[in-house]
PDB file of C-alpha atoms in Angstrom:
ATOM      1  CA  MET A   1      -3.029  -5.545 -16.001  1.00 87.00           C
ATOM      2  CA  PHE A   2      -6.128  -5.580 -13.830  1.00 90.00           C
ATOM      3  CA  ARG A   3      -7.509  -3.247 -11.181  1.00 92.00           C
ATOM      4  CA  ILE A   4      -8.616  -4.250  -7.705  1.00 94.00           C
ATOM      5  CA  GLN A   5     -10.347  -2.356  -4.932  1.00 93.00           C
ATOM      6  CA  GLU A   6      -8.143  -3.376  -2.020  1.00 95.00           C
ATOM      7  CA  ALA A   7      -4.694  -2.014  -1.270  1.00 95.00           C
ATOM      8  CA  ILE A   8      -1.923  -4.632  -1.056  1.00 97.00           C
ATOM      9  CA  VAL A   9       0.952  -4.744   1.411  1.00 97.00           C
ATOM     10  CA  VAL A  10       4.204  -6.497   0.469  1.00 97.00           C
ATOM     11  CA  GLU A  11       7.577  -6.705   2.191  1.00 95.00           C
ATOM     12  CA  GLY A  12       9.860  -4.638  -0.028  1.00 93.00           C
ATOM     13  CA  ARG A  13      10.415  -2.584  -3.150  1.00 93.00           C
ATOM     14  CA  TYR A  14      11.283  -5.517  -5.426  1.00 94.00           C
ATOM     15  CA  ASP A  15       8.011  -7.206  -4.470  1.00 95.00           C
ATOM     16  CA  LYS A  16       6.223  -3.926  -5.166  1.00 94.00           C
ATOM     17  CA  ASN A  17       7.919  -3.559  -8.567  1.00 94.00           C
ATOM     18  CA  THR A  18       6.882  -7.075  -9.609  1.00 95.00           C
ATOM     19  CA  LEU A  19       3.308  -6.668  -8.406  1.00 96.00           C
ATOM     20  CA  SER A  20       2.872  -3.229  -9.999  1.00 93.00           C
ATOM     21  CA  GLN A  21       3.372  -4.866 -13.407  1.00 93.00           C
ATOM     22  CA  VAL A  22       0.390  -7.135 -12.732  1.00 94.00           C
ATOM     23  CA  VAL A  23      -2.139  -5.121 -10.747  1.00 95.00           C
ATOM     24  CA  ASP A  24      -3.263  -1.489 -10.608  1.00 91.00           C
ATOM     25  CA  THR A  25      -3.924  -0.567  -6.991  1.00 92.00           C
ATOM     26  CA  LEU A  26      -2.233   1.066  -3.999  1.00 91.00           C
ATOM     27  CA  ILE A  27       0.784  -1.116  -3.110  1.00 93.00           C
ATOM     28  CA  LEU A  28       2.460  -0.450   0.238  1.00 93.00           C
ATOM     29  CA  GLU A  29       5.670  -1.865   1.722  1.00 93.00           C
ATOM     30  CA  THR A  30       6.517  -2.988   5.236  1.00 94.00           C
ATOM     31  CA  GLY A  31      10.238  -2.369   4.698  1.00 91.00           C
ATOM     32  CA  GLY A  32      10.811  -5.942   5.863  1.00 91.00           C
ATOM     33  CA  PHE A  33      10.974  -5.991   9.658  1.00 94.00           C
ATOM     34  CA  GLY A  34      10.951  -2.173   9.581  1.00 91.00           C
ATOM     35  CA  ILE A  35       7.206  -2.368  10.220  1.00 92.00           C
ATOM     36  CA  PHE A  36       7.974  -3.352  13.823  1.00 93.00           C
ATOM     37  CA  LYS A  37       9.519   0.035  14.581  1.00 90.00           C
ATOM     38  CA  ASN A  38       7.649   2.330  12.206  1.00 87.00           C
ATOM     39  CA  PRO A  39       4.296   3.407  13.699  1.00 86.00           C
ATOM     40  CA  ASP A  40       3.686   5.783  10.785  1.00 84.00           C
ATOM     41  CA  GLN A  41       3.837   2.927   8.272  1.00 87.00           C
ATOM     42  CA  MET A  42       1.490   0.813  10.386  1.00 90.00           C
ATOM     43  CA  ALA A  43      -0.886   3.791  10.639  1.00 88.00           C
ATOM     44  CA  LEU A  44      -0.817   4.098   6.844  1.00 88.00           C
ATOM     45  CA  LEU A  45      -1.635   0.383   6.497  1.00 93.00           C
ATOM     46  CA  ARG A  46      -4.475   0.750   9.007  1.00 92.00           C
ATOM     47  CA  LYS A  47      -5.922   3.758   7.182  1.00 90.00           C
ATOM     48  CA  ALA A  48      -5.733   1.994   3.816  1.00 92.00           C
ATOM     49  CA  ALA A  49      -7.366  -1.102   5.345  1.00 95.00           C
ATOM     50  CA  GLU A  50     -10.234   0.941   6.790  1.00 93.00           C
ATOM     51  CA  LYS A  51     -10.856   2.895   3.583  1.00 92.00           C
ATOM     52  CA  ARG A  52     -10.543   0.190   0.934  1.00 93.00           C
ATOM     53  CA  GLY A  53      -9.523  -3.120   2.520  1.00 96.00           C
ATOM     54  CA  LEU A  54      -5.995  -4.531   2.666  1.00 97.00           C
ATOM     55  CA  ILE A  55      -4.558  -7.722   1.164  1.00 97.00           C
ATOM     56  CA  VAL A  56      -1.481  -9.051   2.962  1.00 97.00           C
ATOM     57  CA  LEU A  57       0.932 -10.616   0.460  1.00 97.00           C
ATOM     58  CA  THR A  58       4.196 -11.560   2.152  1.00 95.00           C
ATOM     59  CA  ASP A  59       6.773 -14.199   1.249  1.00 93.00           C
ATOM     60  CA  SER A  60       6.116 -17.824   2.216  1.00 90.00           C
ATOM     61  CA  ASP A  61       9.203 -18.094   4.419  1.00 90.00           C
ATOM     62  CA  GLY A  62       9.391 -17.723   8.191  1.00 91.00           C
ATOM     63  CA  ALA A  63      10.132 -13.993   8.026  1.00 92.00           C
ATOM     64  CA  GLY A  64       7.093 -13.430   5.801  1.00 92.00           C
ATOM     65  CA  PHE A  65       4.833 -15.114   8.347  1.00 94.00           C
ATOM     66  CA  VAL A  66       6.289 -13.068  11.230  1.00 95.00           C
ATOM     67  CA  ILE A  67       5.514  -9.858   9.296  1.00 96.00           C
ATOM     68  CA  ARG A  68       2.048 -11.144   8.354  1.00 95.00           C
ATOM     69  CA  ASN A  69       1.282 -11.938  12.002  1.00 95.00           C
ATOM     70  CA  ARG A  70       2.395  -8.466  13.070  1.00 95.00           C
ATOM     71  CA  ILE A  71      -0.104  -6.919  10.644  1.00 96.00           C
ATOM     72  CA  LYS A  72      -2.821  -9.379  11.741  1.00 95.00           C
ATOM     73  CA  GLY A  73      -2.264  -8.333  15.348  1.00 95.00           C
ATOM     74  CA  SER A  74      -2.463  -4.611  14.579  1.00 94.00           C
ATOM     75  CA  ILE A  75      -5.380  -4.293  12.145  1.00 95.00           C
ATOM     76  CA  PRO A  76      -8.915  -5.656  12.656  1.00 95.00           C
ATOM     77  CA  GLN A  77      -9.509  -8.866  10.696  1.00 95.00           C
ATOM     78  CA  SER A  78     -12.668  -7.450   9.114  1.00 96.00           C
ATOM     79  CA  PHE A  79     -10.446  -5.166   6.979  1.00 96.00           C
ATOM     80  CA  LEU A  80      -7.879  -7.820   5.985  1.00 97.00           C
ATOM     81  CA  LYS A  81      -7.606 -10.498   3.317  1.00 97.00           C
ATOM     82  CA  HIS A  82      -4.660 -12.876   3.118  1.00 96.00           C
ATOM     83  CA  ALA A  83      -2.957 -13.966  -0.098  1.00 96.00           C
ATOM     84  CA  TYR A  84      -0.408 -16.770   0.113  1.00 95.00           C
ATOM     85  CA  ILE A  85       2.171 -17.530  -2.559  1.00 94.00           C
ATOM     86  CA  PRO A  86       3.057 -21.206  -3.097  1.00 92.00           C
ATOM     87  CA  ASP A  87       6.322 -22.748  -1.949  1.00 90.00           C
ATOM     88  CA  ILE A  88       8.452 -22.634  -5.088  1.00 87.00           C
ATOM     89  CA  TYR A  89      12.131 -23.317  -4.613  1.00 86.00           C
ATOM     90  CA  GLY A  90      14.732 -21.295  -6.462  1.00 84.00           C
ATOM     91  CA  LYS A  91      16.313 -17.846  -6.451  1.00 81.00           C
ATOM     92  CA  GLU A  92      15.333 -14.494  -7.899  1.00 80.00           C
ATOM     93  CA  LYS A  93      17.327 -13.353 -10.943  1.00 80.00           C
ATOM     94  CA  ARG A  94      18.824 -10.340  -9.164  1.00 81.00           C
ATOM     95  CA  LYS A  95      20.212 -12.445  -6.294  1.00 80.00           C
ATOM     96  CA  LYS A  96      23.497 -14.345  -6.305  1.00 77.00           C
ATOM     97  CA  THR A  97      22.178 -17.027  -3.958  1.00 78.00           C
ATOM     98  CA  ALA A  98      18.774 -18.285  -2.854  1.00 76.00           C
ATOM     99  CA  GLY A  99      17.205 -17.048   0.369  1.00 76.00           C
ATOM    100  CA  LYS A 100      17.726 -18.771   3.706  1.00 79.00           C
ATOM    101  CA  GLU A 101      14.877 -21.247   3.116  1.00 82.00           C
ATOM    102  CA  GLY A 102      15.535 -21.523  -0.637  1.00 83.00           C
ATOM    103  CA  LYS A 103      12.038 -20.324  -1.612  1.00 88.00           C
ATOM    104  CA  LEU A 104      11.081 -17.688  -4.151  1.00 90.00           C
ATOM    105  CA  GLY A 105       9.510 -14.582  -2.696  1.00 90.00           C
ATOM    106  CA  VAL A 106       6.735 -12.427  -4.126  1.00 94.00           C
ATOM    107  CA  GLU A 107       9.248 -10.800  -6.496  1.00 93.00           C
ATOM    108  CA  GLY A 108      10.027 -14.190  -8.059  1.00 92.00           C
ATOM    109  CA  MET A 109       6.420 -15.166  -8.777  1.00 93.00           C
ATOM    110  CA  PRO A 110       5.140 -15.218 -12.374  1.00 93.00           C
ATOM    111  CA  PRO A 111       2.218 -12.847 -13.116  1.00 94.00           C
ATOM    112  CA  ARG A 112      -0.346 -15.661 -13.515  1.00 94.00           C
ATOM    113  CA  ILE A 113       0.483 -17.011 -10.027  1.00 94.00           C
ATOM    114  CA  LEU A 114       0.132 -13.545  -8.492  1.00 95.00           C
ATOM    115  CA  GLU A 115      -3.271 -13.155 -10.139  1.00 94.00           C
ATOM    116  CA  GLN A 116      -4.330 -16.597  -8.885  1.00 94.00           C
ATOM    117  CA  VAL A 117      -3.327 -15.926  -5.276  1.00 95.00           C
ATOM    118  CA  LEU A 118      -5.130 -12.564  -5.303  1.00 95.00           C
ATOM    119  CA  ARG A 119      -8.291 -14.197  -6.678  1.00 94.00           C
ATOM    120  CA  ARG A 120      -8.104 -16.947  -4.039  1.00 93.00           C
ATOM    121  CA  ALA A 121      -7.708 -14.282  -1.337  1.00 94.00           C
ATOM    122  CA  GLY A 122     -11.012 -12.726  -2.439  1.00 94.00           C
ATOM    123  CA  ALA A 123      -9.658  -9.567  -4.064  1.00 94.00           C
ATOM    124  CA  THR A 124     -12.391  -7.354  -5.516  1.00 94.00           C
ATOM    125  CA  PHE A 125     -11.623  -7.121  -9.225  1.00 91.00           C
ATOM    126  CA  LEU A 126     -12.884  -3.937 -10.861  1.00 87.00           C
ATOM    127  CA  ASP A 127     -14.085  -3.561 -14.415  1.00 72.00           C
ATOM    128  CA  ALA A 128     -11.452  -2.407 -16.840  1.00 57.00           C
ATOM    129  CA  GLU A 129     -11.639   1.215 -17.827  1.00 51.00           C
ATOM    130  CA  LYS A 130     -13.787   1.893 -20.819  1.00 48.00           C
ATOM    131  CA  PRO A 131     -12.047   3.449 -23.844  1.00 46.00           C
ATOM    132  CA  GLY A 132     -11.965   7.218 -23.482  1.00 47.00           C
ATOM    133  CA  GLU A 133     -12.777   7.070 -19.753  1.00 50.00           C
ATOM    134  CA  ASN A 134     -10.725   9.621 -17.849  1.00 52.00           C
ATOM    135  CA  ARG A 135      -9.523   8.802 -14.356  1.00 64.00           C
ATOM    136  CA  GLU A 136      -9.009  11.754 -12.078  1.00 75.00           C
ATOM    137  CA  ALA A 137      -5.447  13.006 -11.760  1.00 81.00           C
ATOM    138  CA  PRO A 138      -3.798  12.087  -8.446  1.00 84.00           C
ATOM    139  CA  ILE A 139      -2.892  14.636  -5.787  1.00 90.00           C
ATOM    140  CA  THR A 140       0.688  15.928  -6.138  1.00 91.00           C
ATOM    141  CA  LYS A 141       3.136  17.846  -3.968  1.00 92.00           C
ATOM    142  CA  ALA A 142       2.110  20.946  -5.926  1.00 93.00           C
ATOM    143  CA  ASP A 143      -1.431  20.464  -4.575  1.00 93.00           C
ATOM    144  CA  LEU A 144      -0.055  20.264  -1.027  1.00 93.00           C
ATOM    145  CA  PHE A 145       1.867  23.483  -1.663  1.00 93.00           C
ATOM    146  CA  SER A 146      -1.248  25.215  -3.009  1.00 92.00           C
ATOM    147  CA  ALA A 147      -3.165  24.184   0.105  1.00 92.00           C
ATOM    148  CA  GLY A 148      -0.449  25.735   2.297  1.00 92.00           C
ATOM    149  CA  LEU A 149       0.713  22.374   3.637  1.00 93.00           C
ATOM    150  CA  THR A 150       4.294  22.881   2.402  1.00 92.00           C
ATOM    151  CA  GLY A 151       6.511  25.863   1.648  1.00 93.00           C
ATOM    152  CA  ARG A 152       5.057  28.364   4.145  1.00 92.00           C
ATOM    153  CA  PRO A 153       6.054  29.384   7.666  1.00 94.00           C
ATOM    154  CA  ASP A 154       2.820  27.904   9.061  1.00 93.00           C
ATOM    155  CA  SER A 155       2.847  24.745   6.891  1.00 92.00           C
ATOM    156  CA  ALA A 156       3.981  22.407   9.696  1.00 92.00           C
ATOM    157  CA  ALA A 157       1.117  23.570  11.932  1.00 92.00           C
ATOM    158  CA  ARG A 158      -1.362  23.203   9.060  1.00 92.00           C
ATOM    159  CA  ARG A 159      -0.114  19.680   8.294  1.00 91.00           C
ATOM    160  CA  LEU A 160      -0.366  18.748  11.966  1.00 91.00           C
ATOM    161  CA  ALA A 161      -3.974  19.960  12.101  1.00 91.00           C
ATOM    162  CA  LEU A 162      -4.797  17.971   8.968  1.00 91.00           C
ATOM    163  CA  LEU A 163      -3.125  14.810  10.290  1.00 88.00           C
ATOM    164  CA  LYS A 164      -5.096  15.090  13.534  1.00 87.00           C
ATOM    165  CA  GLY A 165      -8.298  15.632  11.573  1.00 87.00           C
ATOM    166  CA  LEU A 166      -7.614  12.472   9.544  1.00 84.00           C
ATOM    167  CA  SER A 167      -6.617  10.473  12.685  1.00 80.00           C
ATOM    168  CA  LEU A 168      -3.077   9.979  11.405  1.00 80.00           C
ATOM    169  CA  PRO A 169       0.222  10.132  13.373  1.00 76.00           C
ATOM    170  CA  GLU A 170       1.639  13.634  13.790  1.00 81.00           C
ATOM    171  CA  ARG A 171       5.103  12.495  12.666  1.00 78.00           C
ATOM    172  CA  MET A 172       3.845  11.234   9.294  1.00 80.00           C
ATOM    173  CA  SER A 173       5.988  12.517   6.437  1.00 83.00           C
ATOM    174  CA  THR A 174       4.694  14.595   3.535  1.00 88.00           C
ATOM    175  CA  ASN A 175       5.244  11.621   1.193  1.00 84.00           C
ATOM    176  CA  ALA A 176       3.238   9.348   3.481  1.00 81.00           C
ATOM    177  CA  LEU A 177       0.436  11.940   3.639  1.00 86.00           C
ATOM    178  CA  LEU A 178       0.425  12.055  -0.163  1.00 87.00           C
ATOM    179  CA  ALA A 179       0.164   8.239  -0.250  1.00 82.00           C
ATOM    180  CA  VAL A 180      -2.830   8.356   2.117  1.00 83.00           C
ATOM    181  CA  LEU A 181      -4.618  11.053   0.100  1.00 88.00           C
ATOM    182  CA  ASN A 182      -4.111   9.189  -3.197  1.00 83.00           C
ATOM    183  CA  GLY A 183      -4.581   5.666  -1.903  1.00 79.00           C
ATOM    184  CA  CYS A 184      -7.381   6.006   0.620  1.00 82.00           C
ATOM    185  CA  TYR A 185      -9.576   8.684  -0.949  1.00 84.00           C
ATOM    186  CA  SER A 186     -10.891   9.378  -4.411  1.00 83.00           C
ATOM    187  CA  ALA A 187      -9.238  12.358  -6.115  1.00 84.00           C
ATOM    188  CA  SER A 188     -12.369  14.470  -5.545  1.00 88.00           C
ATOM    189  CA  GLU A 189     -12.477  13.538  -1.829  1.00 89.00           C
ATOM    190  CA  ALA A 190      -8.767  14.329  -1.471  1.00 90.00           C
ATOM    191  CA  ARG A 191      -9.223  17.694  -3.188  1.00 91.00           C
ATOM    192  CA  ALA A 192     -12.079  18.509  -0.808  1.00 92.00           C
ATOM    193  CA  ILE A 193      -9.802  17.650   2.140  1.00 91.00           C
ATOM    194  CA  LEU A 194      -7.130  19.983   0.742  1.00 92.00           C
ATOM    195  CA  ARG A 195      -9.669  22.781   0.238  1.00 90.00           C
ATOM    196  CA  GLU A 196     -10.656  22.491   3.905  1.00 89.00           C
ATOM    197  CA  ALA A 197      -6.985  22.451   4.926  1.00 87.00           C
ATOM    198  CA  ALA A 198      -6.354  25.627   2.918  1.00 86.00           C
ATOM    199  CA  GLU A 199      -9.090  27.386   4.920  1.00 83.00           C
ATOM    200  CA  LEU A 200      -7.615  26.509   8.335  1.00 72.00           C
TER     201      LEU A 200
END
């Protein structure tokens, strides 16, 4: 497994599962065409793109290109990199029949191909962790509770103030907020944000 700087956006959970066995980074999903009607998800993609860069890795079929073009039209190109999987015909093991165009999607790609397409896209590969190096623990729901962002009568108002302060949509869920804090900020930056939120 290797680490990269950029976040990666894929179409669905099976793509995410496959990719998470190859690369260690923030992996986000569009929910297929759900991205067209989910402004919160697009806002999360935009925030990730601005903070660390975003690699678009959709399937090579027509639907994948429609989703890719939607992201291209919503996020400045300076924050995006595009990874393209090759046209390989077949079907994924979990499916009874091949897709409409008969091509394998991201979930059907072997690990070496996924690494190759990420390298071709210009992904920023990070050095492997040194033995004994400790990475900071991610933010959890318990941290949100401690900061007063959940579990209190004024938690909704506190969350709203935090979302506005971070230029995020007010309807963003607690899980999406957690994904932003862990994926777009270092653990120390996220903890500082929570400390400020606790003082509101």
